[in-house]
PDB file of C-alpha atoms in Angstrom:
ATOM      1  CA  MET F   1      -0.134 -11.409  21.816  1.00 38.00           C
ATOM      2  CA  ARG F   2      -2.808 -10.748  19.215  1.00 40.00           C
ATOM      3  CA  ARG F   3      -6.388 -11.264  20.275  1.00 39.00           C
ATOM      4  CA  ARG F   4      -8.258 -13.922  18.327  1.00 39.00           C
ATOM      5  CA  PRO F   5     -10.126 -12.218  15.472  1.00 42.00           C
ATOM      6  CA  LEU F   6     -13.594 -12.744  14.180  1.00 43.00           C
ATOM      7  CA  GLY F   7     -13.720 -15.108  11.234  1.00 43.00           C
ATOM      8  CA  VAL F   8     -14.633 -13.752   7.812  1.00 41.00           C
ATOM      9  CA  ALA F   9     -18.100 -15.265   7.955  1.00 41.00           C
ATOM     10  CA  ALA F  10     -18.761 -13.730  11.350  1.00 42.00           C
ATOM     11  CA  ILE F  11     -17.611 -10.319  10.168  1.00 42.00           C
ATOM     12  CA  ALA F  12     -19.833 -10.548   7.102  1.00 42.00           C
ATOM     13  CA  ALA F  13     -22.771 -11.559   9.265  1.00 40.00           C
ATOM     14  CA  THR F  14     -22.155  -8.578  11.525  1.00 40.00           C
ATOM     15  CA  ALA F  15     -22.053  -6.295   8.497  1.00 42.00           C
ATOM     16  CA  LEU F  16     -25.365  -7.619   7.200  1.00 36.00           C
ATOM     17  CA  LEU F  17     -26.959  -7.285  10.634  1.00 35.00           C
ATOM     18  CA  LEU F  18     -25.892  -3.668  10.794  1.00 36.00           C
ATOM     19  CA  THR F  19     -27.400  -3.134   7.363  1.00 37.00           C
ATOM     20  CA  ALA F  20     -30.731  -4.400   8.586  1.00 35.00           C
ATOM     21  CA  CYS F  21     -30.660  -1.826  11.372  1.00 34.00           C
ATOM     22  CA  GLY F  22     -30.141   1.196   9.171  1.00 35.00           C
ATOM     23  CA  GLY F  23     -30.029   2.305   5.552  1.00 35.00           C
ATOM     24  CA  SER F  24     -27.707   4.439   3.484  1.00 35.00           C
ATOM     25  CA  ASP F  25     -27.928   8.225   3.311  1.00 36.00           C
ATOM     26  CA  ASP F  26     -27.181   8.073  -0.425  1.00 37.00           C
ATOM     27  CA  ASP F  27     -30.439   8.892  -2.200  1.00 34.00           C
ATOM     28  CA  SER F  28     -29.092   7.887  -5.607  1.00 34.00           C
ATOM     29  CA  GLY F  29     -29.123   4.166  -4.816  1.00 36.00           C
ATOM     30  CA  ASP F  30     -25.982   3.720  -6.947  1.00 42.00           C
ATOM     31  CA  SER F  31     -23.660   3.088  -4.028  1.00 43.00           C
ATOM     32  CA  ALA F  32     -23.872   2.030  -0.434  1.00 43.00           C
ATOM     33  CA  THR F  33     -22.134   2.634   2.828  1.00 45.00           C
ATOM     34  CA  ALA F  34     -19.482   0.090   3.734  1.00 46.00           C
ATOM     35  CA  THR F  35     -21.925  -1.924   5.851  1.00 48.00           C
ATOM     36  CA  ASP F  36     -24.411  -2.435   3.007  1.00 52.00           C
ATOM     37  CA  GLY F  37     -22.887  -5.589   1.561  1.00 60.00           C
ATOM     38  CA  GLY F  38     -26.330  -6.969   0.802  1.00 57.00           C
ATOM     39  CA  GLY F  39     -26.817  -4.411  -1.987  1.00 63.00           C
ATOM     40  CA  GLY F  40     -25.225  -1.557  -3.837  1.00 87.00           C
ATOM     41  CA  THR F  41     -21.486  -1.171  -4.301  1.00 94.00           C
ATOM     42  CA  VAL F  42     -18.465  -0.170  -2.293  1.00 98.00           C
ATOM     43  CA  ARG F  43     -16.100   2.371  -3.854  1.00 98.00           C
ATOM     44  CA  ILE F  44     -12.453   1.602  -3.136  1.00 98.00           C
ATOM     45  CA  GLY F  45      -9.584   3.910  -4.026  1.00 98.00           C
ATOM     46  CA  ILE F  46      -6.361   2.279  -5.262  1.00 98.00           C
ATOM     47  CA  LYS F  47      -3.275   3.211  -7.255  1.00 95.00           C
ATOM     48  CA  TYR F  48      -3.429   2.356 -10.944  1.00 95.00           C
ATOM     49  CA  ASP F  49       0.309   2.673 -11.667  1.00 90.00           C
ATOM     50  CA  GLN F  50       2.153   0.694  -8.975  1.00 92.00           C
ATOM     51  CA  PRO F  51       2.897  -2.870 -10.172  1.00 94.00           C
ATOM     52  CA  GLY F  52       2.672  -5.370  -7.337  1.00 95.00           C
ATOM     53  CA  LEU F  53       0.555  -3.026  -5.209  1.00 96.00           C
ATOM     54  CA  GLY F  54      -2.149  -1.274  -7.185  1.00 97.00           C
ATOM     55  CA  PHE F  55      -2.157  -1.676 -10.945  1.00 96.00           C
ATOM     56  CA  LYS F  56      -4.777  -1.404 -13.670  1.00 96.00           C
ATOM     57  CA  ASP F  57      -4.337  -3.321 -16.921  1.00 96.00           C
ATOM     58  CA  GLY F  58      -7.418  -2.896 -19.086  1.00 97.00           C
ATOM     59  CA  ASN F  59     -10.290  -3.996 -16.849  1.00 95.00           C
ATOM     60  CA  GLU F  60      -8.044  -6.062 -14.577  1.00 97.00           C
ATOM     61  CA  TYR F  61      -6.837  -4.826 -11.173  1.00 98.00           C
ATOM     62  CA  SER F  62      -3.939  -6.434  -9.361  1.00 97.00           C
ATOM     63  CA  GLY F  63      -1.474  -5.997  -6.522  1.00 97.00           C
ATOM     64  CA  PHE F  64      -1.118  -6.490  -2.790  1.00 98.00           C
ATOM     65  CA  ASP F  65      -3.206  -3.403  -1.922  1.00 98.00           C
ATOM     66  CA  VAL F  66      -5.927  -4.584  -4.313  1.00 98.00           C
ATOM     67  CA  ASP F  67      -5.987  -8.120  -2.936  1.00 98.00           C
ATOM     68  CA  VAL F  68      -6.104  -6.904   0.669  1.00 98.00           C
ATOM     69  CA  ALA F  69      -8.974  -4.615  -0.327  1.00 98.00           C
ATOM     70  CA  ARG F  70     -10.827  -7.522  -1.948  1.00 98.00           C
ATOM     71  CA  ASN F  71     -10.519  -9.589   1.217  1.00 98.00           C
ATOM     72  CA  VAL F  72     -11.681  -6.735   3.431  1.00 98.00           C
ATOM     73  CA  ALA F  73     -14.631  -6.069   1.123  1.00 98.00           C
ATOM     74  CA  GLU F  74     -15.598  -9.741   1.284  1.00 97.00           C
ATOM     75  CA  ALA F  75     -15.477  -9.610   5.080  1.00 97.00           C
ATOM     76  CA  LEU F  76     -17.813  -6.614   4.954  1.00 97.00           C
ATOM     77  CA  GLY F  77     -20.269  -8.578   2.820  1.00 97.00           C
ATOM     78  CA  TYR F  78     -19.349  -7.404  -0.685  1.00 97.00           C
ATOM     79  CA  SER F  79     -18.786  -9.686  -3.642  1.00 96.00           C
ATOM     80  CA  GLU F  80     -16.221  -8.889  -6.319  1.00 95.00           C
ATOM     81  CA  ASP F  81     -18.844  -7.468  -8.691  1.00 95.00           C
ATOM     82  CA  GLN F  82     -20.016  -5.048  -6.000  1.00 98.00           C
ATOM     83  CA  ILE F  83     -16.626  -3.300  -5.873  1.00 98.00           C
ATOM     84  CA  THR F  84     -16.132  -0.118  -7.879  1.00 98.00           C
ATOM     85  CA  TRP F  85     -12.419   0.644  -8.201  1.00 98.00           C
ATOM     86  CA  VAL F  86     -11.468   4.323  -8.234  1.00 98.00           C
ATOM     87  CA  GLU F  87      -8.031   5.733  -9.045  1.00 96.00           C
ATOM     88  CA  ALA F  88      -6.568   7.425  -5.967  1.00 94.00           C
ATOM     89  CA  PRO F  89      -3.382   9.377  -6.797  1.00 90.00           C
ATOM     90  CA  SER F  90      -1.458  10.427  -3.705  1.00 89.00           C
ATOM     91  CA  ALA F  91      -2.330  14.097  -3.979  1.00 86.00           C
ATOM     92  CA  GLN F  92      -6.071  13.391  -4.267  1.00 93.00           C
ATOM     93  CA  ARG F  93      -6.622  10.850  -1.493  1.00 94.00           C
ATOM     94  CA  GLU F  94      -7.861  13.199   1.225  1.00 95.00           C
ATOM     95  CA  ASN F  95     -10.215  14.960  -1.184  1.00 95.00           C
ATOM     96  CA  LEU F  96     -11.659  11.674  -2.469  1.00 97.00           C
ATOM     97  CA  LEU F  97     -12.570  10.691   1.090  1.00 97.00           C
ATOM     98  CA  SER F  98     -13.819  14.049   2.326  1.00 95.00           C
ATOM     99  CA  THR F  99     -16.068  14.538  -0.709  1.00 95.00           C
ATOM    100  CA  GLY F 100     -17.509  11.017  -0.572  1.00 96.00           C
ATOM    101  CA  GLN F 101     -16.112   9.878  -3.910  1.00 97.00           C
ATOM    102  CA  VAL F 102     -14.754   6.724  -2.263  1.00 98.00           C
ATOM    103  CA  ASP F 103     -15.686   4.724   0.836  1.00 98.00           C
ATOM    104  CA  MET F 104     -12.157   3.588   1.620  1.00 98.00           C
ATOM    105  CA  ILE F 105      -8.647   3.802   0.202  1.00 98.00           C
ATOM    106  CA  PHE F 106      -5.930   1.138  -0.082  1.00 98.00           C
ATOM    107  CA  ALA F 107      -3.109   2.986  -1.838  1.00 96.00           C
ATOM    108  CA  THR F 108       0.244   2.853   0.016  1.00 94.00           C
ATOM    109  CA  TYR F 109      -1.390   5.408   2.337  1.00 95.00           C
ATOM    110  CA  SER F 110       0.917   6.060   5.294  1.00 93.00           C
ATOM    111  CA  ILE F 111      -0.779   6.783   8.609  1.00 94.00           C
ATOM    112  CA  THR F 112       0.396  10.175   9.920  1.00 92.00           C
ATOM    113  CA  ASP F 113      -0.842  12.575  12.583  1.00 93.00           C
ATOM    114  CA  ALA F 114      -1.257  15.306   9.967  1.00 92.00           C
ATOM    115  CA  ARG F 115      -3.504  13.129   7.823  1.00 93.00           C
ATOM    116  CA  LYS F 116      -5.535  12.076  10.844  1.00 94.00           C
ATOM    117  CA  GLU F 117      -6.727  15.679  11.079  1.00 94.00           C
ATOM    118  CA  THR F 118      -8.850  15.168   7.964  1.00 94.00           C
ATOM    119  CA  VAL F 119      -9.298  11.390   7.528  1.00 96.00           C
ATOM    120  CA  ALA F 120      -9.503   8.263   9.690  1.00 97.00           C
ATOM    121  CA  PHE F 121      -7.435   5.096   9.325  1.00 98.00           C
ATOM    122  CA  ALA F 122      -7.913   1.404   9.918  1.00 98.00           C
ATOM    123  CA  GLY F 123      -4.893  -0.871  10.043  1.00 98.00           C
ATOM    124  CA  PRO F 124      -2.031  -0.770   9.366  1.00 98.00           C
ATOM    125  CA  TYR F 125      -2.048  -3.731   7.004  1.00 98.00           C
ATOM    126  CA  PHE F 126       1.646  -3.357   6.111  1.00 98.00           C
ATOM    127  CA  VAL F 127       4.702  -1.538   7.474  1.00 98.00           C
ATOM    128  CA  ALA F 128       7.026  -0.380   4.710  1.00 97.00           C
ATOM    129  CA  GLY F 129      10.337   1.442   4.877  1.00 96.00           C
ATOM    130  CA  GLN F 130      12.362   3.530   2.458  1.00 96.00           C
ATOM    131  CA  ASP F 131      14.950   1.346   0.747  1.00 97.00           C
ATOM    132  CA  LEU F 132      17.058   1.073  -2.386  1.00 98.00           C
ATOM    133  CA  LEU F 133      16.744  -0.884  -5.627  1.00 98.00           C
ATOM    134  CA  VAL F 134      20.068  -1.760  -7.276  1.00 98.00           C
ATOM    135  CA  ALA F 135      21.371  -3.991 -10.039  1.00 98.00           C
ATOM    136  CA  GLN F 136      21.222  -7.710  -9.205  1.00 97.00           C
ATOM    137  CA  ASP F 137      25.027  -8.061  -9.332  1.00 96.00           C
ATOM    138  CA  ASP F 138      25.810  -4.855  -7.396  1.00 97.00           C
ATOM    139  CA  ASP F 139      27.107  -5.609  -3.904  1.00 96.00           C
ATOM    140  CA  SER F 140      28.699  -2.206  -3.371  1.00 97.00           C
ATOM    141  CA  ILE F 141      25.494  -0.579  -2.071  1.00 98.00           C
ATOM    142  CA  SER F 142      24.071  -1.884   1.192  1.00 97.00           C
ATOM    143  CA  GLY F 143      22.504   1.324   2.506  1.00 97.00           C
ATOM    144  CA  PRO F 144      22.039   5.031   1.793  1.00 97.00           C
ATOM    145  CA  GLU F 145      25.521   5.903   3.106  1.00 97.00           C
ATOM    146  CA  ASP F 146      27.027   3.987   0.176  1.00 98.00           C
ATOM    147  CA  LEU F 147      25.529   6.388  -2.369  1.00 98.00           C
ATOM    148  CA  GLU F 148      28.202   9.079  -1.966  1.00 97.00           C
ATOM    149  CA  GLY F 149      29.249  10.105  -5.470  1.00 97.00           C
ATOM    150  CA  LYS F 150      26.763   7.747  -7.107  1.00 97.00           C
ATOM    151  CA  ASN F 151      23.649   8.428  -9.205  1.00 98.00           C
ATOM    152  CA  LEU F 152      20.223   8.007  -7.579  1.00 97.00           C
ATOM    153  CA  CYS F 153      16.800   8.112  -9.229  1.00 96.00           C
ATOM    154  CA  SER F 154      13.414   8.931  -7.777  1.00 92.00           C
ATOM    155  CA  VAL F 155      10.130  10.353  -9.017  1.00 89.00           C
ATOM    156  CA  THR F 156       9.585  14.055  -9.584  1.00 85.00           C
ATOM    157  CA  GLY F 157       8.036  15.588  -6.484  1.00 75.00           C
ATOM    158  CA  SER F 158       9.107  12.749  -4.167  1.00 82.00           C
ATOM    159  CA  THR F 159      11.064  13.622  -1.040  1.00 84.00           C
ATOM    160  CA  SER F 160      12.782  10.213  -0.871  1.00 90.00           C
ATOM    161  CA  ALA F 161      15.926  11.039  -2.857  1.00 91.00           C
ATOM    162  CA  GLN F 162      16.341  14.449  -1.265  1.00 91.00           C
ATOM    163  CA  ARG F 163      16.139  12.826   2.194  1.00 92.00           C
ATOM    164  CA  ILE F 164      19.134  10.678   1.279  1.00 96.00           C
ATOM    165  CA  LYS F 165      21.076  13.679   0.031  1.00 94.00           C
ATOM    166  CA  ASP F 166      20.262  15.711   3.145  1.00 95.00           C
ATOM    167  CA  THR F 167      20.865  12.969   5.710  1.00 96.00           C
ATOM    168  CA  TYR F 168      23.079  10.186   4.378  1.00 97.00           C
ATOM    169  CA  ALA F 169      25.101  11.103   1.278  1.00 96.00           C
ATOM    170  CA  THR F 170      25.498  14.800   0.485  1.00 96.00           C
ATOM    171  CA  GLY F 171      27.495  13.997  -2.653  1.00 96.00           C
ATOM    172  CA  VAL F 172      24.870  11.804  -4.313  1.00 96.00           C
ATOM    173  CA  ASN F 173      23.714  12.902  -7.758  1.00 96.00           C
ATOM    174  CA  LEU F 174      19.942  13.016  -8.087  1.00 95.00           C
ATOM    175  CA  LEU F 175      17.984  12.153 -11.215  1.00 95.00           C
ATOM    176  CA  GLU F 176      14.228  12.700 -11.332  1.00 92.00           C
ATOM    177  CA  GLN F 177      11.892  10.782 -13.629  1.00 92.00           C
ATOM    178  CA  PRO F 178       8.105  11.061 -14.086  1.00 89.00           C
ATOM    179  CA  GLY F 179       7.533   7.534 -12.771  1.00 87.00           C
ATOM    180  CA  TYR F 180       9.321   4.661 -11.061  1.00 90.00           C
ATOM    181  CA  ALA F 181       9.169   2.513 -14.185  1.00 89.00           C
ATOM    182  CA  GLU F 182      11.379   5.102 -15.883  1.00 94.00           C
ATOM    183  CA  CYS F 183      13.757   4.980 -12.917  1.00 95.00           C
ATOM    184  CA  VAL F 184      14.062   1.202 -13.237  1.00 96.00           C
ATOM    185  CA  THR F 185      14.746   1.584 -16.945  1.00 96.00           C
ATOM    186  CA  ALA F 186      17.539   4.023 -16.096  1.00 97.00           C
ATOM    187  CA  LEU F 187      18.889   1.534 -13.537  1.00 98.00           C
ATOM    188  CA  THR F 188      18.939  -1.440 -15.894  1.00 97.00           C
ATOM    189  CA  ALA F 189      20.571   0.749 -18.559  1.00 97.00           C
ATOM    190  CA  GLY F 190      23.339   1.741 -16.157  1.00 97.00           C
ATOM    191  CA  ALA F 191      22.389   5.421 -16.123  1.00 97.00           C
ATOM    192  CA  VAL F 192      21.870   5.376 -12.345  1.00 98.00           C
ATOM    193  CA  ASP F 193      23.207   3.218  -9.537  1.00 98.00           C
ATOM    194  CA  ALA F 194      20.041   3.005  -7.428  1.00 98.00           C
ATOM    195  CA  VAL F 195      16.346   3.853  -7.194  1.00 98.00           C
ATOM    196  CA  THR F 196      14.686   4.828  -3.911  1.00 97.00           C
ATOM    197  CA  THR F 197      11.175   4.774  -2.474  1.00 95.00           C
ATOM    198  CA  ASP F 198       9.281   2.444  -0.091  1.00 95.00           C
ATOM    199  CA  ASP F 199      10.660  -1.098  -0.093  1.00 97.00           C
ATOM    200  CA  ILE F 200       7.443  -2.859  -1.102  1.00 96.00           C
ATOM    201  CA  ILE F 201       6.982  -0.480  -4.047  1.00 95.00           C
ATOM    202  CA  LEU F 202      10.507  -1.345  -5.174  1.00 96.00           C
ATOM    203  CA  ALA F 203       9.719  -5.042  -4.686  1.00 96.00           C
ATOM    204  CA  GLY F 204       6.651  -4.720  -6.885  1.00 96.00           C
ATOM    205  CA  LEU F 205       8.780  -3.218  -9.630  1.00 95.00           C
ATOM    206  CA  ALA F 206      11.459  -5.888  -9.218  1.00 95.00           C
ATOM    207  CA  ALA F 207       8.814  -8.619  -9.457  1.00 94.00           C
ATOM    208  CA  GLN F 208       7.763  -7.549 -12.949  1.00 93.00           C
ATOM    209  CA  PRO F 209       8.709 -10.227 -15.508  1.00 93.00           C
ATOM    210  CA  SER F 210      10.893  -7.796 -17.460  1.00 94.00           C
ATOM    211  CA  ASN F 211      12.892  -6.959 -14.331  1.00 95.00           C
ATOM    212  CA  VAL F 212      13.208 -10.337 -12.575  1.00 94.00           C
ATOM    213  CA  GLY F 213      16.868 -11.289 -12.239  1.00 94.00           C
ATOM    214  CA  LYS F 214      18.079  -7.823 -13.219  1.00 96.00           C
ATOM    215  CA  VAL F 215      17.467  -5.828 -10.052  1.00 97.00           C
ATOM    216  CA  LYS F 216      17.087  -6.429  -6.304  1.00 96.00           C
ATOM    217  CA  VAL F 217      15.887  -4.633  -3.191  1.00 97.00           C
ATOM    218  CA  VAL F 218      18.827  -3.985  -0.857  1.00 96.00           C
ATOM    219  CA  GLY F 219      16.737  -4.965   2.168  1.00 94.00           C
ATOM    220  CA  ASN F 220      17.993  -2.353   4.631  1.00 94.00           C
ATOM    221  CA  PRO F 221      15.008  -0.024   5.226  1.00 95.00           C
ATOM    222  CA  PHE F 222      15.741   3.286   6.915  1.00 95.00           C
ATOM    223  CA  SER F 223      12.264   4.658   7.663  1.00 94.00           C
ATOM    224  CA  GLU F 224       8.933   3.317   8.894  1.00 95.00           C
ATOM    225  CA  GLU F 225       5.726   3.782   6.903  1.00 94.00           C
ATOM    226  CA  ASN F 226       2.502   2.309   8.294  1.00 96.00           C
ATOM    227  CA  TYR F 227       0.134   1.656   5.388  1.00 97.00           C
ATOM    228  CA  GLY F 228      -3.434   2.156   6.564  1.00 98.00           C
ATOM    229  CA  VAL F 229      -6.920   2.006   5.098  1.00 98.00           C
ATOM    230  CA  GLY F 230      -8.075   5.579   4.575  1.00 98.00           C
ATOM    231  CA  LEU F 231     -11.643   6.213   5.732  1.00 98.00           C
ATOM    232  CA  PRO F 232     -13.973   9.186   6.172  1.00 97.00           C
ATOM    233  CA  GLN F 233     -13.776  10.535   9.701  1.00 95.00           C
ATOM    234  CA  ASP F 234     -17.467   9.751  10.284  1.00 94.00           C
ATOM    235  CA  ASN F 235     -17.094   6.096   9.234  1.00 96.00           C
ATOM    236  CA  SER F 236     -18.720   3.193  11.098  1.00 95.00           C
ATOM    237  CA  THR F 237     -16.529   0.425   9.662  1.00 97.00           C
ATOM    238  CA  CYS F 238     -13.055   0.897  11.133  1.00 98.00           C
ATOM    239  CA  GLN F 239     -13.331  -1.894  13.685  1.00 98.00           C
ATOM    240  CA  GLN F 240     -14.766  -4.343  11.148  1.00 98.00           C
ATOM    241  CA  ILE F 241     -11.878  -3.580   8.803  1.00 98.00           C
ATOM    242  CA  ASN F 242      -9.366  -4.054  11.618  1.00 98.00           C
ATOM    243  CA  ASP F 243     -10.957  -7.403  12.421  1.00 98.00           C
ATOM    244  CA  ALA F 244     -10.733  -8.438   8.763  1.00 98.00           C
ATOM    245  CA  ILE F 245      -7.045  -7.465   8.541  1.00 98.00           C
ATOM    246  CA  THR F 246      -6.262  -9.331  11.764  1.00 98.00           C
ATOM    247  CA  ALA F 247      -8.086 -12.409  10.453  1.00 98.00           C
ATOM    248  CA  MET F 248      -6.023 -12.305   7.254  1.00 98.00           C
ATOM    249  CA  ILE F 249      -2.820 -12.178   9.268  1.00 98.00           C
ATOM    250  CA  GLU F 250      -3.847 -14.978  11.604  1.00 98.00           C
ATOM    251  CA  ASP F 251      -5.028 -17.421   8.925  1.00 98.00           C
ATOM    252  CA  GLY F 252      -2.039 -16.922   6.611  1.00 98.00           C
ATOM    253  CA  THR F 253      -3.883 -15.046   3.856  1.00 98.00           C
ATOM    254  CA  TRP F 254      -1.782 -11.915   4.411  1.00 98.00           C
ATOM    255  CA  GLN F 255       1.480 -13.757   3.747  1.00 97.00           C
ATOM    256  CA  GLU F 256       0.016 -15.573   0.746  1.00 98.00           C
ATOM    257  CA  LEU F 257      -1.026 -12.284  -0.846  1.00 98.00           C
ATOM    258  CA  LEU F 258       2.369 -10.707  -0.178  1.00 97.00           C
ATOM    259  CA  ASP F 259       4.187 -13.678  -1.735  1.00 96.00           C
ATOM    260  CA  LYS F 260       1.806 -13.734  -4.693  1.00 96.00           C
ATOM    261  CA  ASN F 261       2.398 -10.097  -5.581  1.00 96.00           C
ATOM    262  CA  VAL F 262       6.071  -9.410  -4.779  1.00 95.00           C
ATOM    263  CA  GLY F 263       7.580 -12.833  -4.088  1.00 92.00           C
ATOM    264  CA  GLU F 264       9.255 -13.045  -7.500  1.00 90.00           C
ATOM    265  CA  SER F 265      11.534 -10.156  -6.491  1.00 91.00           C
ATOM    266  CA  GLY F 266      13.040 -12.125  -3.607  1.00 89.00           C
ATOM    267  CA  TYR F 267      11.912  -9.361  -1.255  1.00 91.00           C
ATOM    268  CA  GLN F 268      11.408 -10.174   2.417  1.00 90.00           C
ATOM    269  CA  ALA F 269       9.314  -7.770   4.491  1.00 93.00           C
ATOM    270  CA  ASN F 270      10.889  -6.362   7.658  1.00 92.00           C
ATOM    271  CA  GLN F 271      10.073  -9.151  10.101  1.00 92.00           C
ATOM    272  CA  GLU F 272      10.460  -6.878  13.131  1.00 93.00           C
ATOM    273  CA  LEU F 273       7.499  -4.825  11.915  1.00 96.00           C
ATOM    274  CA  ASN F 274       5.501  -7.314   9.814  1.00 97.00           C
ATOM    275  CA  PRO F 275       2.944  -8.718   9.931  1.00 97.00           C
ATOM    276  CA  PRO F 276       1.770  -5.526  11.627  1.00 97.00           C
ATOM    277  CA  GLU F 277      -0.321  -5.079  14.760  1.00 96.00           C
ATOM    278  CA  VAL F 278      -3.483  -3.161  13.879  1.00 96.00           C
ATOM    279  CA  GLN F 279      -4.046   0.020  15.825  1.00 96.00           C
ATOM    280  CA  ALA F 280      -7.148   0.847  17.836  1.00 95.00           C
ATOM    281  CA  CYS F 281      -9.724   2.883  15.949  1.00 93.00           C
ATOM    282  CA  ALA F 282      -9.744   6.477  17.178  1.00 75.00           C
TER     283      ALA F 282
END
């Protein structure tokens, strides 16, 4: 049973009280620590190229990760205009945190023991799993074992497709593309039979207006990825962020944001793992 969380107003009040007890170590005055909601900005790392999760279009930022980040920032006492969004590509996330370029990261950032050696995590706020995206009318693929002799697309440098070849279907033919949008284009053109990565990433792609009705997420995840909020190891905000995530889950905001961003794809999150239970801050 989940413990009853602090409400958003109470969390914000706690954040402001903490601010009154101590200032920021940043002499520039251009940014603030994540308990300084009364002034300054909070720098949040997100993906810019993942529709439905973290996406930048001009000066607009959208996606489930972005909306969860907005709600957490509000709980910490920050208004929308106090958020500075920073692009956080996968390979740069640890460096962005360790060098102080961001205060927190919401960017499909899986919690792992190896990463915990250099960064801290709040959450998780979502549990994803590797899955497959196929054509809407294709009922021949229900899992990775069905890919024997078929064509599979993933992004250059990703281990997702190779994992399928090594573990589930040694005869699958792999195609690499620079981005998942290119993989979906190959799928809708009939050049490949499936695309693979985390299920919610696939759902975000399937929810794009140009793809709705053409593709679907199989819905049979075969891994477990706990998306956490990346934080500096010396942070003082992990528990507040956990409280904010728990509050979102309890009051229905979490589900609303998920439906808003990927609902058009027909995707249903793994109900055995979602909504997630946040982990104790270490």
